[in-house]
Every structure is written in C-alpha cells, then in structure tokens.
Amino acid sequence: MKTAIINIGQIVSGDIQATLASGDAILMEGENLTKVGQISEKDIENSDIVIDAGGAVAIPGLIDSHVHITFGDFTPRQNTVGYLQSYLHGGVTTSISASEVHVPGRPKDPDGVKALAVAAKKCFESYRPGGMRVHAGSLILEPGMTIADYQDVLSKGVWLAKAGFGAVKSASDYIPMVSEAREAGLFTTLHTGGASIPGSFPITGEDLININPHVSFHINGGPVSMEDKYFEIVARDTEIAMQVCTAGNLRTTILCAEMARKHDAFERFLIATDTPTGSGIMPLGLIYTISQIASLADFDVPALIAAATGNVAKCYGLNSGFLKAGCDADVVLIDAPLGGTQNDALAALKNGDPCAIGAVITAGVPRFVGRSNNTPPTIREIKVTKSNIMNMFQG
Ligand SMILES: [Zn+2]
C-alpha cells in the first residue's frame, strides 16, 4: 500500500542535529517512509491513500520509552482496558516496556521472570493495539541470575533488562548484575530516585553512577527525585541516557534538560511518561511534558519533540523516530488546538498548551484522520482526499 501526505506546513525531523526538514509532502510504501519533503504528481496519482494535511505540522510518531506493559491492552495497575489504543490517540506510535512488573502475582525467581519476559515479548511481536508498535519483554533482574540466564533470554529475542523492583536487597547488589547483563548484550535500564511502591527502595545519584545502566529511568523521579547535584554529574561525567517522565518531578525535568544542553548531552535526553502507574493513565503525557518544558524554560519545541522520537530511537536502536526515507512509516499530524491563542502546533506547545492531533499513521496505515479522541480539534482541516481502499479512517 502507498500512502501520501500533501500540504504539510512544516516537517519536524526527529533528528536533534537538524530538527526541521524542508518540503511539504511525505510518501510511504508498505511499512516504510520512502520520500520526505518532495513528492511528484505521479507519486500522488499512484498512491492508494492521499491525506491533505491542510498546512498542519508533521512529526515522527512519538516513542514512549517507559510504559508498564502487561499482556493485551490492559493495565492491572489502574484496572483499565484499551489504554494503549488511547495513547495512540495521544500521538504515541511506539511503546517500550519498562518491564512487566505489574502482572498480578508476577514471578520473582530467575526461571519465572525469564519466562515472563519471553512471553511478553512474543505476545506483542505481531499484536498492535490500535496500530501501536509495542516492544515488550523486559527482563526484571533478580538475585541468582547469571550470564547464562541473560544469554538464554537474548537467544529468545528479549533485549531489554530492568534493575529495580526485584527481590534484590540493596542498590549495590545491582552493580555486578547490571554489568553482567550489559556484557551479555542486554540493554539495561535502572529505576532512579525515591522508592515508588511499598517494598521498593530508593536509588540515589551515587547508586546510579555506580550501577551505570544504559538508561536512567525517570531520572527526574519516579515519582520522587534524586539530589539536584547529580543531574550535572550524570550529564557531564557519564554516558547514561537521561529519561525524564511525566509522572515525576517537573522542576528536576527542567533541571535535567538544562544540564543535558549545557554539557552537550542533549541527544541522551529522553522524554517518556512512566505510566500507567499510581499517577494514572496519561495518553497526552508526552505532549504535556514537551509543552511544559518548552513553555517554562528556553527550549525549542522541535528539539523537545526529538527527545521523544529520534533521541529515543537512537538510544534504543529502533528504526522509527525520524521522518527520513527508510525509517518506519510512523507519522503524526499536529496543529494548534481550536480555541487557543496560537496559530500553529509548535507555537501552541511553546505557549504551554497541548497541541491538537489530526492524524496518526503507523506502519504506513492511517489509524485515524481528522480528529483524535483525546485532544481538542485542529484549527486546520486534515482529511483523506483519496482512498482506494474501503476506509476513510475517521477516528
Ligand atoms: Zn515505571
């Protein structure tokens, strides 16, 4: 299937090195982007679906790198079904599991947690709730695990590992475990900050540096933040990716962004939600955090969009997150919300408003065009002007 988007007002690339791309159109073939910027009359003619963006802004589909996946489109933490589909209406086209800790009665022995990660990974390989791609299956590190366990799950396709929340007794026990998991080839993530739920313990800034994971989960607190001085130390002296989450401390989110920029480490600055949790289900979480940082501090909106798209893709090694030929065809059209004071999506976000979402396309397939279930309407008209298949994609 070929899908074209025409009359785009501005293209946000997702690339922190060059945050805007020139041109006004996008072409997708199958599950990939084939042209970004200019497309020909022939391309439009040969497309099965043509979407007229009406001057709205195109951004890469957002990637939430901290979602508490379980099984299916269900969260036991807030007893809700359909939340992933709802997140897609918030512009999130990819979710990455922060480990399946919320599965009721989840196992804590090495065999059990390995089986849990493998099962979760395989359950989401072809299951796309609402069209969302889900990278599930994050191995929870538990006492007694060895390099052979890490190699075993890797051979079954699991590539994510999470430290924090296990039966591990103290933060220092994680130092050898994370180092071995990394050595085996797993991509390691670490709960950072205060304790989040009964039975867990805090991970301090000092612990974070000593444990040295690939990603510091909710470095701004999940939900309670570590000491301020460590934001500069992590940005300046380590290679750890700094994931800030909506369900955390907003003041230290901004502090972290400023330290990342000051020490030329902004490509390691990632925006995620850390939901569903005690803080709830937040389909617009990424949009809110982008607009809060942009409006309360001196940051460009396209750079903050990169922090929730291309930066995440680069850090996790994904093929999405960029509006670039060859990347996954995950595109979101955003605009100023009806009734606001601003005239386009980027100005609205800078003003502290959420943007309106007018279309979400994943794997080259429009999931809805016209209006999101979760945002105000767009001020521009975004519509399907041609469809050779029996669907007009009205959300
Ligand atoms: Zn979490």
GROMACS .gro file of C-alpha atoms and ligand atoms in nm:
model
  396
    1MET     CA    1   0.000   0.000   0.000
    2LYS     CA    2   0.116   0.355  -0.082
    3THR     CA    3   0.012   0.648   0.135
    4ALA     CA    4   0.091   1.012   0.057
    5ILE     CA    5   0.056   1.318   0.279
    6ILE     CA    6   0.046   1.652   0.100
    7ASN     CA    7   0.020   2.021   0.202
    8ILE     CA    8   0.226   1.980   0.519
    9GLY     CA    9   0.300   2.317   0.680
   10GLN     CA   10   0.624   2.212   0.848
   11ILE     CA   11   0.816   1.887   0.887
   12VAL     CA   12   0.982   1.812   1.223
   13SER     CA   13   1.252   1.554   1.155
   14GLY     CA   14   1.309   1.397   1.500
   15ASP     CA   15   1.683   1.447   1.445
   16ILE     CA   16   1.838   1.662   1.718
   17GLN     CA   17   2.118   1.766   1.479
   18ALA     CA   18   1.872   1.915   1.226
   19THR     CA   19   1.529   1.936   1.385
   20LEU     CA   20   1.334   2.063   1.083
   21ALA     CA   21   1.323   1.912   0.733
   22SER     CA   22   1.233   2.108   0.420
   23GLY     CA   23   0.941   2.035   0.189
   24ASP     CA   24   0.570   1.977   0.226
   25ALA     CA   25   0.495   1.612   0.150
   26ILE     CA   26   0.566   1.254   0.262
   27LEU     CA   27   0.535   0.925   0.076
   28MET     CA   28   0.508   0.584   0.242
   29GLU     CA   29   0.526   0.246   0.074
   30GLY     CA   30   0.446  -0.063   0.275
   31GLU     CA   31   0.575  -0.006   0.628
   32ASN     CA   32   0.846   0.244   0.536
   33LEU     CA   33   0.888   0.609   0.455
   34THR     CA   34   1.019   0.638   0.100
   35LYS     CA   35   1.019   1.016   0.045
   36VAL     CA   36   1.018   1.304   0.292
   37GLY     CA   37   0.994   1.663   0.164
   38GLN     CA   38   0.920   1.648  -0.210
   39ILE     CA   39   0.700   1.400  -0.391
   40SER     CA   40   0.587   1.405  -0.756
   41GLU     CA   41   0.243   1.427  -0.917
   42LYS     CA   42   0.298   1.068  -1.026
   43ASP     CA   43   0.359   0.962  -0.664
   44ILE     CA   44   0.027   1.119  -0.566
   45GLU     CA   45  -0.150   0.956  -0.860
   46ASN     CA   46  -0.007   0.615  -0.772
   47SER     CA   47  -0.094   0.638  -0.402
   48ASP     CA   48  -0.375   0.429  -0.260
   49ILE     CA   49  -0.445   0.690   0.005
   50VAL     CA   50  -0.381   1.064  -0.006
   51ILE     CA   51  -0.409   1.274   0.308
   52ASP     CA   52  -0.432   1.651   0.278
   53ALA     CA   53  -0.262   1.795   0.587
   54GLY     CA   54  -0.412   2.141   0.521
   55GLY     CA   55  -0.093   2.311   0.644
   56ALA     CA   56  -0.059   2.113   0.970
   57VAL     CA   57   0.278   2.007   1.111
   58ALA     CA   58   0.414   1.654   1.057
   59ILE     CA   59   0.622   1.493   1.331
   60PRO     CA   60   0.758   1.140   1.372
   61GLY     CA   61   0.531   0.914   1.579
   62LEU     CA   62   0.615   0.965   1.946
   63ILE     CA   63   0.801   0.687   2.127
   64ASP     CA   64   0.718   0.637   2.494
   65SER     CA   65   1.015   0.452   2.641
   66HIS     CA   66   0.853   0.398   2.980
   67VAL     CA   67   0.520   0.218   2.960
   68HIS     CA   68   0.416  -0.050   3.206
   69ILE     CA   69   0.307  -0.315   2.960
   70THR     CA   70   0.146  -0.635   3.087
   71PHE     CA   71  -0.048  -0.857   2.845
   72GLY     CA   72  -0.301  -0.736   2.591
   73ASP     CA   73  -0.426  -0.380   2.601
   74PHE     CA   74  -0.487  -0.396   2.975
   75THR     CA   75  -0.331  -0.239   3.283
   76PRO     CA   76  -0.392  -0.412   3.617
   77ARG     CA   77  -0.239  -0.109   3.795
   78GLN     CA   78  -0.545   0.103   3.710
   79ASN     CA   79  -0.779  -0.179   3.602
   80THR     CA   80  -0.828  -0.032   3.257
   81VAL     CA   81  -0.855  -0.182   2.912
   82GLY     CA   82  -0.776  -0.003   2.586
   83TYR     CA   83  -0.513   0.234   2.727
   84LEU     CA   84  -0.256   0.167   2.454
   85GLN     CA   85  -0.509   0.245   2.184
   86SER     CA   86  -0.587   0.561   2.378
   87TYR     CA   87  -0.214   0.653   2.387
   88LEU     CA   88  -0.208   0.620   2.008
   89HIS     CA   89  -0.466   0.899   2.005
   90GLY     CA   90  -0.206   1.098   2.201
   91GLY     CA   91   0.041   1.059   1.913
   92VAL     CA   92   0.231   0.764   2.064
   93THR     CA   93   0.308   0.515   1.789
   94THR     CA   94   0.565   0.306   1.979
   95SER     CA   95   0.570   0.195   2.341
   96ILE     CA   96   0.867   0.035   2.508
   97SER     CA   97   0.811  -0.182   2.812
   98ALA     CA   98   0.961  -0.066   3.139
   99SER     CA   99   0.926  -0.433   3.247
  100GLU     CA  100   0.617  -0.636   3.318
  101VAL     CA  101   0.623  -0.569   3.695
  102HIS     CA  102   0.251  -0.502   3.710
  103VAL     CA  103   0.147  -0.852   3.605
  104PRO     CA  104  -0.054  -0.971   3.908
  105GLY     CA  105   0.139  -1.229   4.110
  106ARG     CA  106   0.437  -1.198   3.879
  107PRO     CA  107   0.720  -1.444   3.947
  108LYS     CA  108   1.040  -1.342   4.125
  109ASP     CA  109   1.258  -1.646   4.062
  110PRO     CA  110   1.500  -1.647   3.766
  111ASP     CA  111   1.307  -1.907   3.563
  112GLY     CA  112   0.979  -1.727   3.624
  113VAL     CA  113   1.096  -1.376   3.530
  114LYS     CA  114   1.273  -1.511   3.223
  115ALA     CA  115   0.955  -1.684   3.109
  116LEU     CA  116   0.756  -1.367   3.177
  117ALA     CA  117   0.987  -1.154   2.961
  118VAL     CA  118   0.991  -1.407   2.677
  119ALA     CA  119   0.613  -1.448   2.683
  120ALA     CA  120   0.552  -1.070   2.687
  121LYS     CA  121   0.799  -1.016   2.403
  122LYS     CA  122   0.636  -1.283   2.187
  123CYS     CA  123   0.280  -1.174   2.268
  124PHE     CA  124   0.347  -0.830   2.119
  125GLU     CA  125   0.551  -0.932   1.816
  126SER     CA  126   0.253  -0.912   1.586
  127TYR     CA  127  -0.012  -0.766   1.816
  128ARG     CA  128  -0.054  -0.392   1.761
  129PRO     CA  129  -0.324  -0.240   1.980
  130GLY     CA  130  -0.489   0.033   1.774
  131GLY     CA  131  -0.189   0.016   1.540
  132MET     CA  132   0.073   0.084   1.807
  133ARG     CA  133   0.404  -0.100   1.796
  134VAL     CA  134   0.495  -0.238   2.139
  135HIS     CA  135   0.843  -0.350   2.236
  136ALA     CA  136   0.753  -0.574   2.528
  137GLY     CA  137   0.951  -0.819   2.737
  138SER     CA  138   1.198  -0.651   2.972
  139LEU     CA  139   1.380  -0.893   3.197
  140ILE     CA  140   1.350  -0.799   3.565
  141LEU     CA  141   1.687  -0.863   3.726
  142GLU     CA  142   1.651  -1.093   4.025
  143PRO     CA  143   1.901  -1.247   4.271
  144GLY     CA  144   2.056  -1.570   4.145
  145MET     CA  145   2.065  -1.475   3.778
  146THR     CA  146   2.382  -1.545   3.587
  147ILE     CA  147   2.528  -1.457   3.247
  148ALA     CA  148   2.384  -1.786   3.118
  149ASP     CA  149   2.034  -1.658   3.204
  150TYR     CA  150   2.096  -1.333   3.016
  151GLN     CA  151   2.227  -1.521   2.715
  152ASP     CA  152   1.930  -1.755   2.730
  153VAL     CA  153   1.669  -1.474   2.707
  154LEU     CA  154   1.874  -1.295   2.441
  155SER     CA  155   1.864  -1.609   2.229
  156LYS     CA  156   1.483  -1.598   2.257
  157GLY     CA  157   1.460  -1.237   2.138
  158VAL     CA  158   1.444  -1.047   2.469
  159TRP     CA  159   1.682  -0.748   2.459
  160LEU     CA  160   1.564  -0.524   2.743
  161ALA     CA  161   1.653  -0.562   3.111
  162LYS     CA  162   1.537  -0.369   3.413
  163ALA     CA  163   1.701  -0.320   3.752
  164GLY     CA  164   1.479  -0.206   4.038
  165PHE     CA  165   1.169  -0.359   4.194
  166GLY     CA  166   1.308  -0.710   4.223
  167ALA     CA  167   1.378  -0.916   4.533
  168VAL     CA  168   1.727  -0.758   4.534
  169LYS     CA  169   1.803  -0.633   4.887
  170SER     CA  170   2.022  -0.326   4.829
  171ALA     CA  171   2.121  -0.094   4.544
  172SER     CA  172   2.484  -0.209   4.549
  173ASP     CA  173   2.374  -0.564   4.462
  174TYR     CA  174   2.276  -0.428   4.122
  175ILE     CA  175   2.633  -0.322   4.032
  176PRO     CA  176   2.758  -0.668   3.926
  177MET     CA  177   2.417  -0.771   3.791
  178VAL     CA  178   2.381  -0.475   3.553
  179SER     CA  179   2.742  -0.502   3.447
  180GLU     CA  180   2.698  -0.874   3.361
  181ALA     CA  181   2.367  -0.812   3.183
  182ARG     CA  182   2.537  -0.540   2.972
  183GLU     CA  183   2.829  -0.766   2.898
  184ALA     CA  184   2.593  -1.038   2.780
  185GLY     CA  185   2.435  -0.789   2.538
  186LEU     CA  186   2.115  -0.678   2.712
  187PHE     CA  187   2.004  -0.315   2.702
  188THR     CA  188   1.991  -0.217   3.068
  189THR     CA  189   1.761   0.027   3.246
  190LEU     CA  190   1.750   0.131   3.610
  191HIS     CA  191   1.479   0.271   3.838
  192THR     CA  192   1.619   0.602   3.968
  193GLY     CA  193   1.516   0.818   4.263
  194GLY     CA  194   1.297   0.755   4.564
  195ALA     CA  195   1.104   0.436   4.632
  196SER     CA  196   0.790   0.419   4.422
  197ILE     CA  197   0.574   0.145   4.570
  198PRO     CA  198   0.576  -0.037   4.905
  199GLY     CA  199   0.857  -0.293   4.911
  200SER     CA  200   1.091  -0.099   4.680
  201PHE     CA  201   1.394   0.106   4.791
  202PRO     CA  202   1.547   0.435   4.670
  203ILE     CA  203   1.826   0.453   4.412
  204THR     CA  204   2.040   0.762   4.482
  205GLY     CA  205   2.252   0.960   4.235
  206GLU     CA  206   2.560   0.783   4.369
  207ASP     CA  207   2.395   0.442   4.313
  208LEU     CA  208   2.301   0.541   3.957
  209ILE     CA  209   2.659   0.628   3.868
  210ASN     CA  210   2.796   0.310   4.027
  211ILE     CA  211   2.538   0.082   3.864
  212ASN     CA  212   2.587   0.254   3.523
  213PRO     CA  213   2.289   0.134   3.315
  214HIS     CA  214   2.227   0.236   2.953
  215VAL     CA  215   1.923   0.439   3.064
  216SER     CA  216   1.838   0.604   3.394
  217PHE     CA  217   1.463   0.551   3.417
  218HIS     CA  218   1.273   0.862   3.533
  219ILE     CA  219   1.590   1.040   3.636
  220ASN     CA  220   1.361   1.326   3.746
  221GLY     CA  221   1.196   1.095   3.996
  222GLY     CA  222   0.958   0.807   3.972
  223PRO     CA  223   0.790   0.988   4.135
  224VAL     CA  224   1.045   1.122   4.388
  225SER     CA  225   1.363   1.286   4.258
  226MET     CA  226   1.728   1.226   4.350
  227GLU     CA  227   1.952   1.513   4.472
  228ASP     CA  228   1.993   1.807   4.232
  229LYS     CA  229   2.373   1.793   4.206
  230TYR     CA  230   2.366   1.456   4.030
  231PHE     CA  231   2.191   1.589   3.718
  232GLU     CA  232   2.504   1.780   3.621
  233ILE     CA  233   2.731   1.489   3.715
  234VAL     CA  234   2.534   1.240   3.505
  235ALA     CA  235   2.522   1.477   3.204
  236ARG     CA  236   2.890   1.572   3.228
  237ASP     CA  237   3.070   1.261   3.350
  238THR     CA  238   2.874   0.959   3.228
  239GLU     CA  239   2.724   0.813   2.909
  240ILE     CA  240   2.395   0.724   3.080
  241ALA     CA  241   2.080   0.829   2.891
  242MET     CA  242   1.861   1.061   3.098
  243GLN     CA  243   1.496   0.966   3.072
  244VAL     CA  244   1.258   1.219   3.226
  245CYS     CA  245   0.899   1.115   3.287
  246THR     CA  246   0.569   1.297   3.308
  247ALA     CA  247   0.487   1.105   3.626
  248GLY     CA  248   0.782   1.261   3.809
  249ASN     CA  249   0.919   1.594   3.929
  250LEU     CA  250   0.872   1.878   3.678
  251ARG     CA  251   1.131   2.106   3.836
  252THR     CA  252   1.406   1.844   3.802
  253THR     CA  253   1.283   1.759   3.450
  254ILE     CA  254   1.376   2.112   3.351
  255LEU     CA  255   1.700   2.100   3.553
  256CYS     CA  256   1.794   1.779   3.370
  257ALA     CA  257   1.718   1.932   3.028
  258GLU     CA  258   1.935   2.232   3.113
  259MET     CA  259   2.225   2.016   3.232
  260ALA     CA  260   2.200   1.795   2.923
  261ARG     CA  261   2.220   2.101   2.698
  262LYS     CA  262   2.499   2.264   2.900
  263HIS     CA  263   2.719   1.955   2.868
  264ASP     CA  264   2.638   1.881   2.504
  265ALA     CA  265   2.448   1.567   2.602
  266PHE     CA  266   2.100   1.657   2.475
  267GLU     CA  267   2.089   1.357   2.244
  268ARG     CA  268   2.087   1.146   2.563
  269PHE     CA  269   1.786   1.340   2.696
  270LEU     CA  270   1.468   1.132   2.654
  271ILE     CA  271   1.108   1.220   2.733
  272ALA     CA  272   0.875   0.937   2.848
  273THR     CA  273   0.569   0.906   3.072
  274ASP     CA  274   0.622   0.622   3.327
  275THR     CA  275   0.259   0.520   3.308
  276PRO     CA  276   0.023   0.351   3.385
  277THR     CA  277   0.126   0.387   3.748
  278GLY     CA  278  -0.007   0.538   4.065
  279SER     CA  279  -0.011   0.862   3.863
  280GLY     CA  280  -0.266   0.711   3.627
  281ILE     CA  281  -0.307   0.667   3.256
  282MET     CA  282  -0.183   0.963   3.052
  283PRO     CA  283  -0.247   0.943   2.677
  284LEU     CA  284  -0.120   1.302   2.636
  285GLY     CA  285   0.170   1.265   2.880
  286LEU     CA  286   0.445   1.314   2.622
  287ILE     CA  287   0.265   1.614   2.471
  288TYR     CA  288   0.228   1.771   2.817
  289THR     CA  289   0.592   1.725   2.911
  290ILE     CA  290   0.708   1.870   2.578
  291SER     CA  291   0.483   2.172   2.623
  292GLN     CA  292   0.575   2.220   2.990
  293ILE     CA  293   0.949   2.222   2.923
  294ALA     CA  294   0.906   2.446   2.616
  295SER     CA  295   0.687   2.699   2.796
  296LEU     CA  296   0.864   2.711   3.134
  297ALA     CA  297   1.223   2.707   3.005
  298ASP     CA  298   1.407   2.827   2.698
  299PHE     CA  299   1.391   2.518   2.475
  300ASP     CA  300   1.280   2.481   2.112
  301VAL     CA  301   0.975   2.263   2.057
  302PRO     CA  302   1.131   2.064   1.765
  303ALA     CA  303   1.430   1.975   1.989
  304LEU     CA  304   1.192   1.853   2.259
  305ILE     CA  305   0.999   1.650   2.001
  306ALA     CA  306   1.333   1.491   1.908
  307ALA     CA  307   1.371   1.396   2.277
  308ALA     CA  308   1.050   1.189   2.246
  309THR     CA  309   1.130   1.049   1.899
  310GLY     CA  310   1.475   1.038   1.734
  311ASN     CA  311   1.677   1.056   2.056
  312VAL     CA  312   1.487   0.753   2.189
  313ALA     CA  313   1.525   0.565   1.861
  314LYS     CA  314   1.899   0.626   1.853
  315CYS     CA  315   1.944   0.528   2.215
  316TYR     CA  316   1.735   0.206   2.189
  317GLY     CA  317   1.843   0.121   1.831
  318LEU     CA  318   1.497   0.147   1.669
  319ASN     CA  319   1.413   0.223   1.305
  320SER     CA  320   1.136   0.467   1.396
  321GLY     CA  321   1.151   0.816   1.546
  322PHE     CA  322   1.265   1.004   1.235
  323LEU     CA  323   1.089   1.145   0.931
  324LYS     CA  324   1.354   1.018   0.695
  325ALA     CA  325   1.341   0.784   0.395
  326GLY     CA  326   1.399   0.424   0.504
  327CYS     CA  327   1.257   0.470   0.854
  328ASP     CA  328   0.932   0.318   0.980
  329ALA     CA  329   0.626   0.494   0.836
  330ASP     CA  330   0.501   0.630   1.170
  331VAL     CA  331   0.376   0.987   1.123
  332VAL     CA  332   0.162   1.219   1.335
  333LEU     CA  333  -0.005   1.539   1.211
  334ILE     CA  334  -0.039   1.805   1.479
  335ASP     CA  335  -0.192   2.150   1.478
  336ALA     CA  336  -0.292   2.439   1.703
  337PRO     CA  337  -0.592   2.341   1.918
  338LEU     CA  338  -0.925   2.506   1.845
  339GLY     CA  339  -0.991   2.797   2.079
  340GLY     CA  340  -0.628   2.868   2.160
  341THR     CA  341  -0.432   3.187   2.106
  342GLN     CA  342  -0.170   3.043   1.872
  343ASN     CA  343  -0.181   2.970   1.501
  344ASP     CA  344   0.023   2.652   1.467
  345ALA     CA  345   0.115   2.341   1.668
  346LEU     CA  346   0.470   2.444   1.753
  347ALA     CA  347   0.360   2.788   1.879
  348ALA     CA  348   0.081   2.627   2.083
  349LEU     CA  349   0.324   2.389   2.253
  350LYS     CA  350   0.563   2.679   2.322
  351ASN     CA  351   0.269   2.864   2.474
  352GLY     CA  352   0.213   2.578   2.720
  353ASP     CA  353  -0.096   2.439   2.550
  354PRO     CA  354  -0.130   2.080   2.432
  355CYS     CA  355  -0.137   2.056   2.054
  356ALA     CA  356  -0.428   1.906   1.864
  357ILE     CA  357  -0.363   1.575   1.691
  358GLY     CA  358  -0.522   1.546   1.348
  359ALA     CA  359  -0.394   1.213   1.217
  360VAL     CA  360  -0.184   0.916   1.321
  361ILE     CA  361  -0.028   0.680   1.068
  362THR     CA  362   0.165   0.373   1.178
  363ALA     CA  363   0.341   0.120   0.955
  364GLY     CA  364   0.208   0.320   0.659
  365VAL     CA  365  -0.158   0.272   0.763
  366PRO     CA  366  -0.372   0.569   0.872
  367ARG     CA  367  -0.520   0.476   1.213
  368PHE     CA  368  -0.737   0.787   1.221
  369VAL     CA  369  -0.755   1.106   1.016
  370GLY     CA  370  -0.943   1.417   1.122
  371ARG     CA  371  -0.965   1.415   1.496
  372SER     CA  372  -0.810   1.241   1.794
  373ASN     CA  373  -1.033   1.104   2.070
  374ASN     CA  374  -0.812   1.272   2.327
  375THR     CA  375  -0.720   1.622   2.208
  376PRO     CA  376  -0.910   1.936   2.114
  377PRO     CA  377  -0.991   1.962   1.741
  378THR     CA  378  -0.734   2.104   1.499
  379ILE     CA  379  -0.787   2.453   1.356
  380ARG     CA  380  -0.691   2.330   1.008
  381GLU     CA  381  -0.886   2.069   0.820
  382ILE     CA  382  -0.695   1.743   0.785
  383LYS     CA  383  -0.870   1.498   0.557
  384VAL     CA  384  -0.843   1.197   0.330
  385THR     CA  385  -0.883   1.320  -0.028
  386LYS     CA  386  -0.838   0.985  -0.198
  387SER     CA  387  -0.873   0.627  -0.080
  388ASN     CA  388  -0.871   0.318  -0.298
  389ILE     CA  389  -0.949   0.100  -0.001
  390MET     CA  390  -1.285   0.090   0.172
  391ASN     CA  391  -1.198   0.304   0.471
  392MET     CA  392  -1.195   0.679   0.529
  393PHE     CA  393  -1.012   0.635   0.862
  394GLN     CA  394  -1.238   0.854   1.072
  395GLY     CA  395  -1.134   0.804   1.433
  396ZN      ZN  396   0.797   0.283   3.593
   0.00000   0.00000   0.00000
